[in-house]
mmCIF file of C-alpha atoms in Angstrom:
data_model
loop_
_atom_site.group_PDB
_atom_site.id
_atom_site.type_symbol
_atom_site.label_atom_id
_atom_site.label_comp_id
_atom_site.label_asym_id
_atom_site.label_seq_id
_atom_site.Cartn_x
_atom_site.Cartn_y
_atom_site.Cartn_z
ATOM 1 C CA UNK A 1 0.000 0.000 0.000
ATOM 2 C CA UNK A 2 3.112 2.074 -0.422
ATOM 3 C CA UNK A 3 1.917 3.728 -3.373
ATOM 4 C CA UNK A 4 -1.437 4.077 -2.594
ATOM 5 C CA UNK A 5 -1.513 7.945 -2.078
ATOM 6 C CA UNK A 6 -0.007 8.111 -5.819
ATOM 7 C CA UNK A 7 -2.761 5.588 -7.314
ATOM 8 C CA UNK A 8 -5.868 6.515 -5.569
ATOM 9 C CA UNK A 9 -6.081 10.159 -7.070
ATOM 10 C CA UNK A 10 -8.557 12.750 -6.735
ATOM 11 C CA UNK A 11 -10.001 14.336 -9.473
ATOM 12 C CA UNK A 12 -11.357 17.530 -9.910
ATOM 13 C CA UNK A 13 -12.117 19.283 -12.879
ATOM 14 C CA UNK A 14 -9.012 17.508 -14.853
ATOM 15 C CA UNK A 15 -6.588 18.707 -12.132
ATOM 16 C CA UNK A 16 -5.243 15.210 -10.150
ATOM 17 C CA UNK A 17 -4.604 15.694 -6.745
ATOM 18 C CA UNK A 18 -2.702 13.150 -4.615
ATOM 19 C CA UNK A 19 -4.203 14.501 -0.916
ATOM 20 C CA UNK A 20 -7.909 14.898 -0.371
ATOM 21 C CA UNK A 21 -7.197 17.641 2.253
ATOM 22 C CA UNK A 22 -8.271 20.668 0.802
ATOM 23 C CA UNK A 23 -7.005 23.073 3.534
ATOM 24 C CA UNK A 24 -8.566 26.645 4.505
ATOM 25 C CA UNK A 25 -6.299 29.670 5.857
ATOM 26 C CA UNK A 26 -8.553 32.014 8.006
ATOM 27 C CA UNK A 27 -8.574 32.253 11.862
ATOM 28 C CA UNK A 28 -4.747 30.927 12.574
ATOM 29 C CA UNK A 29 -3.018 32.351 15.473
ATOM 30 C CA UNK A 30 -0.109 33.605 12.973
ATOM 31 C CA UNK A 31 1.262 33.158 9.436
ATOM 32 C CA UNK A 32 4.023 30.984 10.610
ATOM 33 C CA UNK A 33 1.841 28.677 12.355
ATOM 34 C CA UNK A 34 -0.481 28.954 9.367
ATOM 35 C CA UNK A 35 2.638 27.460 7.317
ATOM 36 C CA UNK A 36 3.572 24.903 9.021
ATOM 37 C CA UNK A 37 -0.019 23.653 9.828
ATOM 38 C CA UNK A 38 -0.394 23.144 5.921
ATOM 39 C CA UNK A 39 3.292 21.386 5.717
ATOM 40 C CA UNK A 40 1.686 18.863 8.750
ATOM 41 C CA UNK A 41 -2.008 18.176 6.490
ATOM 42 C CA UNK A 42 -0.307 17.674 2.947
ATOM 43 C CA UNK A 43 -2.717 19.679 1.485
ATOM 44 C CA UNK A 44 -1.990 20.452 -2.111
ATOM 45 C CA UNK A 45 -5.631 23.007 -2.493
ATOM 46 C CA UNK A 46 -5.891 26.320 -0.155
ATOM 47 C CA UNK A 47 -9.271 28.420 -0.148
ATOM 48 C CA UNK A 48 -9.315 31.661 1.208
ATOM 49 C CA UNK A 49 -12.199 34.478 0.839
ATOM 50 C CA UNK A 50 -11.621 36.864 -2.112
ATOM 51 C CA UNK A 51 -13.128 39.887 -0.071
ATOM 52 C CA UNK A 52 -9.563 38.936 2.492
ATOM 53 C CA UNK A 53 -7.283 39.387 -0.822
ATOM 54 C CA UNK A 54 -5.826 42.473 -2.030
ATOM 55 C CA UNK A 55 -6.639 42.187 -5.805
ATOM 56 C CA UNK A 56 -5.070 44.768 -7.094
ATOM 57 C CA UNK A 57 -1.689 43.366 -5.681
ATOM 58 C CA UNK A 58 -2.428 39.528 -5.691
ATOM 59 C CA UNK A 59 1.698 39.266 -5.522
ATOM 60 C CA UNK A 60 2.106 41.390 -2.720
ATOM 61 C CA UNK A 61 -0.885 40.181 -0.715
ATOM 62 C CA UNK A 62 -0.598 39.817 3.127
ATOM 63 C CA UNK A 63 -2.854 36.137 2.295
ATOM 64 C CA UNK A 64 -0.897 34.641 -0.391
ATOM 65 C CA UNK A 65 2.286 36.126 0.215
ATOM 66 C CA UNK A 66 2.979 33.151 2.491
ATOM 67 C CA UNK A 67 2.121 30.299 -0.376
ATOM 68 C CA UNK A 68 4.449 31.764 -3.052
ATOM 69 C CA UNK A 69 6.932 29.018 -2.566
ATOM 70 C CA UNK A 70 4.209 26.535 -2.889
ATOM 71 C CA UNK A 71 2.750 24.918 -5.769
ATOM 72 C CA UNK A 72 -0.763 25.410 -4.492
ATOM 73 C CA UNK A 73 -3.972 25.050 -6.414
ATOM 74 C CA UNK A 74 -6.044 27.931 -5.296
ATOM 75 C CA UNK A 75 -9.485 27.674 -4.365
ATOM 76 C CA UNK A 76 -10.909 31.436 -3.646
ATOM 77 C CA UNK A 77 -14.066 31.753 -2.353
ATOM 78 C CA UNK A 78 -17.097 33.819 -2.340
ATOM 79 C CA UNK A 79 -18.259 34.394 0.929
ATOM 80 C CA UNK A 80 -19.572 37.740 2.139
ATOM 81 C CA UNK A 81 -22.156 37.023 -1.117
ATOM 82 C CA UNK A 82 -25.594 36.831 -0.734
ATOM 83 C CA UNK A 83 -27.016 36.398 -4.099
ATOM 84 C CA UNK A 84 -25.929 34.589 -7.288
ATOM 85 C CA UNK A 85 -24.981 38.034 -8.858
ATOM 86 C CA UNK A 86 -22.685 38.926 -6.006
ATOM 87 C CA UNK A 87 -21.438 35.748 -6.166
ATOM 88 C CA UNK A 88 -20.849 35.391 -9.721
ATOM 89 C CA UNK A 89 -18.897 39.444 -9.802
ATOM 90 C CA UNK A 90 -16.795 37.633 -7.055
ATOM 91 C CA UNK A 91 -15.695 34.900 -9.424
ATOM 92 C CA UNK A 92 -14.801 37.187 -12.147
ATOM 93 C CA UNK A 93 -12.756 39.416 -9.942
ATOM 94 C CA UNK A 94 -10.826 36.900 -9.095
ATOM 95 C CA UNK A 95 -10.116 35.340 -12.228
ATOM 96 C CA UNK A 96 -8.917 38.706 -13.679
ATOM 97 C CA UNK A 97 -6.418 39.254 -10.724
ATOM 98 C CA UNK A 98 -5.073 35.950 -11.669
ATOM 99 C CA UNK A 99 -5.884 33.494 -9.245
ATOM 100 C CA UNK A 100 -7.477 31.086 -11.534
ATOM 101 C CA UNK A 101 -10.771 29.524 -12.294
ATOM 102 C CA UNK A 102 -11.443 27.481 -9.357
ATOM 103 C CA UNK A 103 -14.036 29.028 -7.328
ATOM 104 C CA UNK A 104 -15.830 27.624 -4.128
ATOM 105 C CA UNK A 105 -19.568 28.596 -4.556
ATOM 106 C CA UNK A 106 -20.664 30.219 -1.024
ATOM 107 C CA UNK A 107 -24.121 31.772 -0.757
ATOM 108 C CA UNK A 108 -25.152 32.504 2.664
ATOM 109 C CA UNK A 109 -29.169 32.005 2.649
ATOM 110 C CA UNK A 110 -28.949 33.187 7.019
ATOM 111 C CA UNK A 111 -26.649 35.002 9.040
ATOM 112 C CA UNK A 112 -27.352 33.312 12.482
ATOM 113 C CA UNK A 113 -26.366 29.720 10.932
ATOM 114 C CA UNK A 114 -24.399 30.600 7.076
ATOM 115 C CA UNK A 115 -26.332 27.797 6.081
ATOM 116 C CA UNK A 116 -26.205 27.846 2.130
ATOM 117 C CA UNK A 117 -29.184 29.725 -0.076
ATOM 118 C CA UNK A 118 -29.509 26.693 -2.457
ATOM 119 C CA UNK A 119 -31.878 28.724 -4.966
ATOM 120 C CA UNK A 120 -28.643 31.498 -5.460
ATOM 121 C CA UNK A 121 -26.474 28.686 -4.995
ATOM 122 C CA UNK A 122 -27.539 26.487 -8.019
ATOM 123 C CA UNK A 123 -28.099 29.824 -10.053
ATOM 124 C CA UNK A 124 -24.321 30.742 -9.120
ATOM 125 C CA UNK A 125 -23.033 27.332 -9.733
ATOM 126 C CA UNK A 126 -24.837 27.264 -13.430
ATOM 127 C CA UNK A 127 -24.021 30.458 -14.834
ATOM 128 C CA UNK A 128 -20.193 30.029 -13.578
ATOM 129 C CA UNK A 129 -19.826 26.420 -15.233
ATOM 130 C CA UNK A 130 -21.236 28.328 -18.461
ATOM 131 C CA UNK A 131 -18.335 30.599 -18.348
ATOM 132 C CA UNK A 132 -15.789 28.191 -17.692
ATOM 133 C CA UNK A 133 -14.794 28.112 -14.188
ATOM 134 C CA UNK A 134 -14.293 24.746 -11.950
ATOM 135 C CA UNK A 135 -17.190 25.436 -9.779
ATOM 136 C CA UNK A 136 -17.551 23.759 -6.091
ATOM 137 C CA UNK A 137 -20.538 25.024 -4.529
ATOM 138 C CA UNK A 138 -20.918 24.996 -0.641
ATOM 139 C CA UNK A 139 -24.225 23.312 -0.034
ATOM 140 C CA UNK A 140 -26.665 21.448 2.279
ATOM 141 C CA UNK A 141 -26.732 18.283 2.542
ATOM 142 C CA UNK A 142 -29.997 17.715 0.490
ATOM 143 C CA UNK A 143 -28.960 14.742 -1.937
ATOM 144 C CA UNK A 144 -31.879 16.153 -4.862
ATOM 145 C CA UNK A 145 -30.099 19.549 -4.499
ATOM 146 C CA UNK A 146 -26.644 18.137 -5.061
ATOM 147 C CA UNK A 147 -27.654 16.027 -7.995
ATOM 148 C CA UNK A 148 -28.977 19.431 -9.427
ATOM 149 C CA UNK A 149 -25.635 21.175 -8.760
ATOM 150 C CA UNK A 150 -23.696 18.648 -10.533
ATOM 151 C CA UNK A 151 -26.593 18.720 -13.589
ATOM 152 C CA UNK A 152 -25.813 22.408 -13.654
ATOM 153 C CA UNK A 153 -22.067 21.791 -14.615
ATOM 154 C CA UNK A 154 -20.266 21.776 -10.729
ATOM 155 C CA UNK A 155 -16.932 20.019 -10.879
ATOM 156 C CA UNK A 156 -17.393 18.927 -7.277
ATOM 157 C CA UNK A 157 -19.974 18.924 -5.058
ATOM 158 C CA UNK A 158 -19.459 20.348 -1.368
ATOM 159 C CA UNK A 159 -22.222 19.333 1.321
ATOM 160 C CA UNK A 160 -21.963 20.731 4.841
ATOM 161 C CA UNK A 161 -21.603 18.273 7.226
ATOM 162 C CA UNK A 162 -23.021 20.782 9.787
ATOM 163 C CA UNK A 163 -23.036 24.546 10.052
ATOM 164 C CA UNK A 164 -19.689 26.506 9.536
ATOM 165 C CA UNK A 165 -17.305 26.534 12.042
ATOM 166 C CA UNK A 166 -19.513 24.646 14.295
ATOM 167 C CA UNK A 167 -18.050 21.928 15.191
ATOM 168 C CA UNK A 168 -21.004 19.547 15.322
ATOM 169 C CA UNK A 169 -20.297 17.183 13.318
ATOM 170 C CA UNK A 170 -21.839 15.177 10.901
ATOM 171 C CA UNK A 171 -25.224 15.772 11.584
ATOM 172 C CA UNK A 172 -26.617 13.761 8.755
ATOM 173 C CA UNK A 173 -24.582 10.921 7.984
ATOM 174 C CA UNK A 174 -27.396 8.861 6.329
ATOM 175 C CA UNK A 175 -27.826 11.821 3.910
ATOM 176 C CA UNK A 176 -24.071 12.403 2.950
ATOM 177 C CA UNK A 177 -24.044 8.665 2.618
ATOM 178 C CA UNK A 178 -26.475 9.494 -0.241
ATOM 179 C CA UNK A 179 -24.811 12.007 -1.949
ATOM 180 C CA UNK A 180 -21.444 10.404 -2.194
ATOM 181 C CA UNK A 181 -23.274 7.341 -3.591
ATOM 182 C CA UNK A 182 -25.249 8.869 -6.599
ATOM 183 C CA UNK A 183 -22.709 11.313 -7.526
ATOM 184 C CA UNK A 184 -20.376 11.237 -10.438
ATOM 185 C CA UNK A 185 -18.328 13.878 -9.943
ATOM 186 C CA UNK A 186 -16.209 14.068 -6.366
ATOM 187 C CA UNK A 187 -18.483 15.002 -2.814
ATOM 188 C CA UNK A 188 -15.907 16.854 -0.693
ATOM 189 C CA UNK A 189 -17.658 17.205 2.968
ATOM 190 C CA UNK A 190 -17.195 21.193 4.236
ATOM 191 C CA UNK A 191 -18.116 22.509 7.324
ATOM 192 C CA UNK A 192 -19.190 21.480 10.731
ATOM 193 C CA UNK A 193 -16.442 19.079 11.161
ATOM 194 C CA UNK A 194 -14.718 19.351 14.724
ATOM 195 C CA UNK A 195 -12.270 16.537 14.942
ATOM 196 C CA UNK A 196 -9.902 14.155 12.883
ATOM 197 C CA UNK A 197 -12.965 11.485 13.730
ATOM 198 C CA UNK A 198 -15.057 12.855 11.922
ATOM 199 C CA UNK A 199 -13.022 13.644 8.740
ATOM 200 C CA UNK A 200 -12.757 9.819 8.859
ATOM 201 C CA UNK A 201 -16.577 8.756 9.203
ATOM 202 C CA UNK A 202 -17.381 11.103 6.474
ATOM 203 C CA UNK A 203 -14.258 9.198 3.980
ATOM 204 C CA UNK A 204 -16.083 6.132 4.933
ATOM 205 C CA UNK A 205 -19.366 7.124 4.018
ATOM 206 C CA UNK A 206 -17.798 7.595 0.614
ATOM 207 C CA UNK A 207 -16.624 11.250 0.653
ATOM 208 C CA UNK A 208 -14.508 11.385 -2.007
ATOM 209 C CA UNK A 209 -11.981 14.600 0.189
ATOM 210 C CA UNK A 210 -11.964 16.866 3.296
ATOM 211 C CA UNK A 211 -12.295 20.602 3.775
ATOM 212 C CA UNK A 212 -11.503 22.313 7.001
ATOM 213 C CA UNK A 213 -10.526 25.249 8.413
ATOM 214 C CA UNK A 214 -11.755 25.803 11.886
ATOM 215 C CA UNK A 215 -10.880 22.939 13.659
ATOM 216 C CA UNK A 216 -7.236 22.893 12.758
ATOM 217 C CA UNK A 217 -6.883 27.147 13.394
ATOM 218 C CA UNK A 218 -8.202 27.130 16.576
ATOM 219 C CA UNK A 219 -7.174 23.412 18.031
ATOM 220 C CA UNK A 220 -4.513 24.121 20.665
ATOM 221 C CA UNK A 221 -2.135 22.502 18.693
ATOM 222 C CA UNK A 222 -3.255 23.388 14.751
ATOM 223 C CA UNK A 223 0.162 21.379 13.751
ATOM 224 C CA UNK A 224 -0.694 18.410 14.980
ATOM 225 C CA UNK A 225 -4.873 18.453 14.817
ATOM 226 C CA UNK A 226 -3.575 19.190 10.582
ATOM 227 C CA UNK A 227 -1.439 15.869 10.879
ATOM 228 C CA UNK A 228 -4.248 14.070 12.468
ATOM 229 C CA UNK A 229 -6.740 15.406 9.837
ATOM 230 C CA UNK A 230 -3.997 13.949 7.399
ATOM 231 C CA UNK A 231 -3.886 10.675 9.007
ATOM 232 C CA UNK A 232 -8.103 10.033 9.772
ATOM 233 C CA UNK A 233 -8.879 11.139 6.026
ATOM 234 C CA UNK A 234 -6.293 8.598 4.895
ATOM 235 C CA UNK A 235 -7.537 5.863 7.083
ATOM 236 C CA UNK A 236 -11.028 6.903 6.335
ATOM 237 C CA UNK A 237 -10.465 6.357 2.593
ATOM 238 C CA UNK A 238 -8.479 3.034 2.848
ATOM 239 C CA UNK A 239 -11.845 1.779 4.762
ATOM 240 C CA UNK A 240 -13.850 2.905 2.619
ATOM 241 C CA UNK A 241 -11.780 1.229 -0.074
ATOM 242 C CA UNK A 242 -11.517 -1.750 2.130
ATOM 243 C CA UNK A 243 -15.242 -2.583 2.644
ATOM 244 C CA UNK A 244 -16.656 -2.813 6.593
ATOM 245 C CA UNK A 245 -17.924 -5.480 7.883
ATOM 246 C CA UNK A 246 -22.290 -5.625 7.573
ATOM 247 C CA UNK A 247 -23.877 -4.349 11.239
ATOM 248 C CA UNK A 248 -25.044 -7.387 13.146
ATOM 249 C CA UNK A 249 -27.665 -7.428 15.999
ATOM 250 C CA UNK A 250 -25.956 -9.934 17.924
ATOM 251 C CA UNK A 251 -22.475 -11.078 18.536
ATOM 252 C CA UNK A 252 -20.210 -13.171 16.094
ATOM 253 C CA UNK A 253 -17.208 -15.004 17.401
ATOM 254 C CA UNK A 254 -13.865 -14.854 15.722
ATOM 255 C CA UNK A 255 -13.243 -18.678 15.951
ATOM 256 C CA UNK A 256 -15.706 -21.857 16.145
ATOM 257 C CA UNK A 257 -16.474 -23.869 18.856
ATOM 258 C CA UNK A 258 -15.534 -26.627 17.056
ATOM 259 C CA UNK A 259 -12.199 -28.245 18.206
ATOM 260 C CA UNK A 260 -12.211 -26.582 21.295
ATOM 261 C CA UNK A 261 -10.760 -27.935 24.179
ATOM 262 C CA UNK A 262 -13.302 -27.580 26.408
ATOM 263 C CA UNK A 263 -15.815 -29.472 23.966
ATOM 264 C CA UNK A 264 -16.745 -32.090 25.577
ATOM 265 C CA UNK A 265 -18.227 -34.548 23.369
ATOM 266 C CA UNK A 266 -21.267 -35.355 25.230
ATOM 267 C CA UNK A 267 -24.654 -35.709 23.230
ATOM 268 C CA UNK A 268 -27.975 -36.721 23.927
ATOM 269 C CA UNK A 269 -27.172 -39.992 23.887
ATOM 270 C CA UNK A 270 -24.769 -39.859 27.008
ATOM 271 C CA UNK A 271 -21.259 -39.831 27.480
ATOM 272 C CA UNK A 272 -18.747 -40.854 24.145
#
């Protein structure tokens, strides 16, 4: 299984990727723990919010000043937007300052929980497919929604395991279960996620990747809780891979009775 992180890759949009970490850079206690946080997960994709980047000096940016060294695949989001209009000017901006044509879909529909508008959303997620960007929309985890996104032309699909920055969980596993399973394209799990256990129940459900933020910036070690995330998202795909054992409602031993030695070979008939 040496090779396995070089054979089992993730594709999105054409682009291969060999982790299935994609990594987010807000709330860190500083850049240099920011840095070496995304050394510990592997992470070869980094989102960040366009409003955060200076786009009139993407080179000289306070954001992505510190990922210049990198070869990165930059995922800029659109959050602050409310509407598919806002979110689609968002896109555009950033594609003319040169940070590609990835974009990460985020429509806040409520302020109180940022749970995704999935009317804007799907709107957002067409009309940006149409004009050639590698969409991944943010959404809820509503499997007829996310087969609409992906009919709409998203590269990836991006259900919320629970609200942002939360730390619940997954809320919904039965759902997400769903999703991954119908889907064609690759179900990356975002938001809600508190721990590395639950990066690995969602890759056994059948995510296809990981994206976190919160609970690697504000763990008290964000180092280590991004090597951990690392680790559980690995595991959680090789089981996945693997195949679990079915749920039983009563227990199965390991080993027959049969040539035990305390059998004692008595039957019905009395003693052998």
């Amino acid at each position: 299984m040496g090779n396995w992180n070089h054979e089992d890759v993730l594709l999105i949009g054409g682009h291969a990727l060999r982790s299935r970490f994609l990594f987010g850079t807000g709330r860190f206690p500083s850049p240099a723990v920011l840095q070496q946080a995304l050394e510990a997960s592997g992470s070869e994709v980094i989102t960040f919010a366009v409003r955060r980047v200076n786009l009139e000096s993407v080179e000289d940016d306070s954001v992505l000043q510190h990922f210049e060294d990198r070869q990165m695949q930059y995922l800029p989001n659109t959050s602050g937007a409310r509407t598919a209009e806002e979110a689609v000017r968002i896109a555009r901006l950033a594609r003319e300052a040169g940070l590609g044509n990835w974009i990460k879909v985020e429509i806040s529909g409520d302020h109180r929980t940022l749970l995704p508008d999935p009317i804007e959303t799907l709107r957002a997620t067409e009309q940006l497919a149409n004009e050639g960007f590698i969409v991944l929309p943010y959404t809820s985890d509503d499997p007829i929604l996310c087969r609409k996104l992906e009919e709409a032309g998203a590269s990836a699909i991006m259900p919320g395991g629970s609200p942002i920055g939360s730390g619940l969980g997954l809320l919904n596993p039965y759902n997400l279960g769903l999703i991954a399973e119908q889907s064609s394209v690759p179900v990356i799990i975002d938001a809600g996620i508190g721990s590395a256990k639950d990066a690995a129940e969602a890759m056994e459900l059948g995510a296809d990747g990981i994206l976190a933020n919160t609970p690697i910036a504000k763990a008290q070690d964000p180092i280590m809780m991004a090597r951990a995330f690392r680790l559980a998202i690995e595991a959680g795909r090789l089981a996945w891979l693997a195949g679990r054992i079915p749920k039983k409602r009563y227990a199965s031993a390991s080993s027959d009775w049969a040539g035990s030695l305390f059998e004692t070979g008595v039957s019905a008939g009395g003693e052998q």
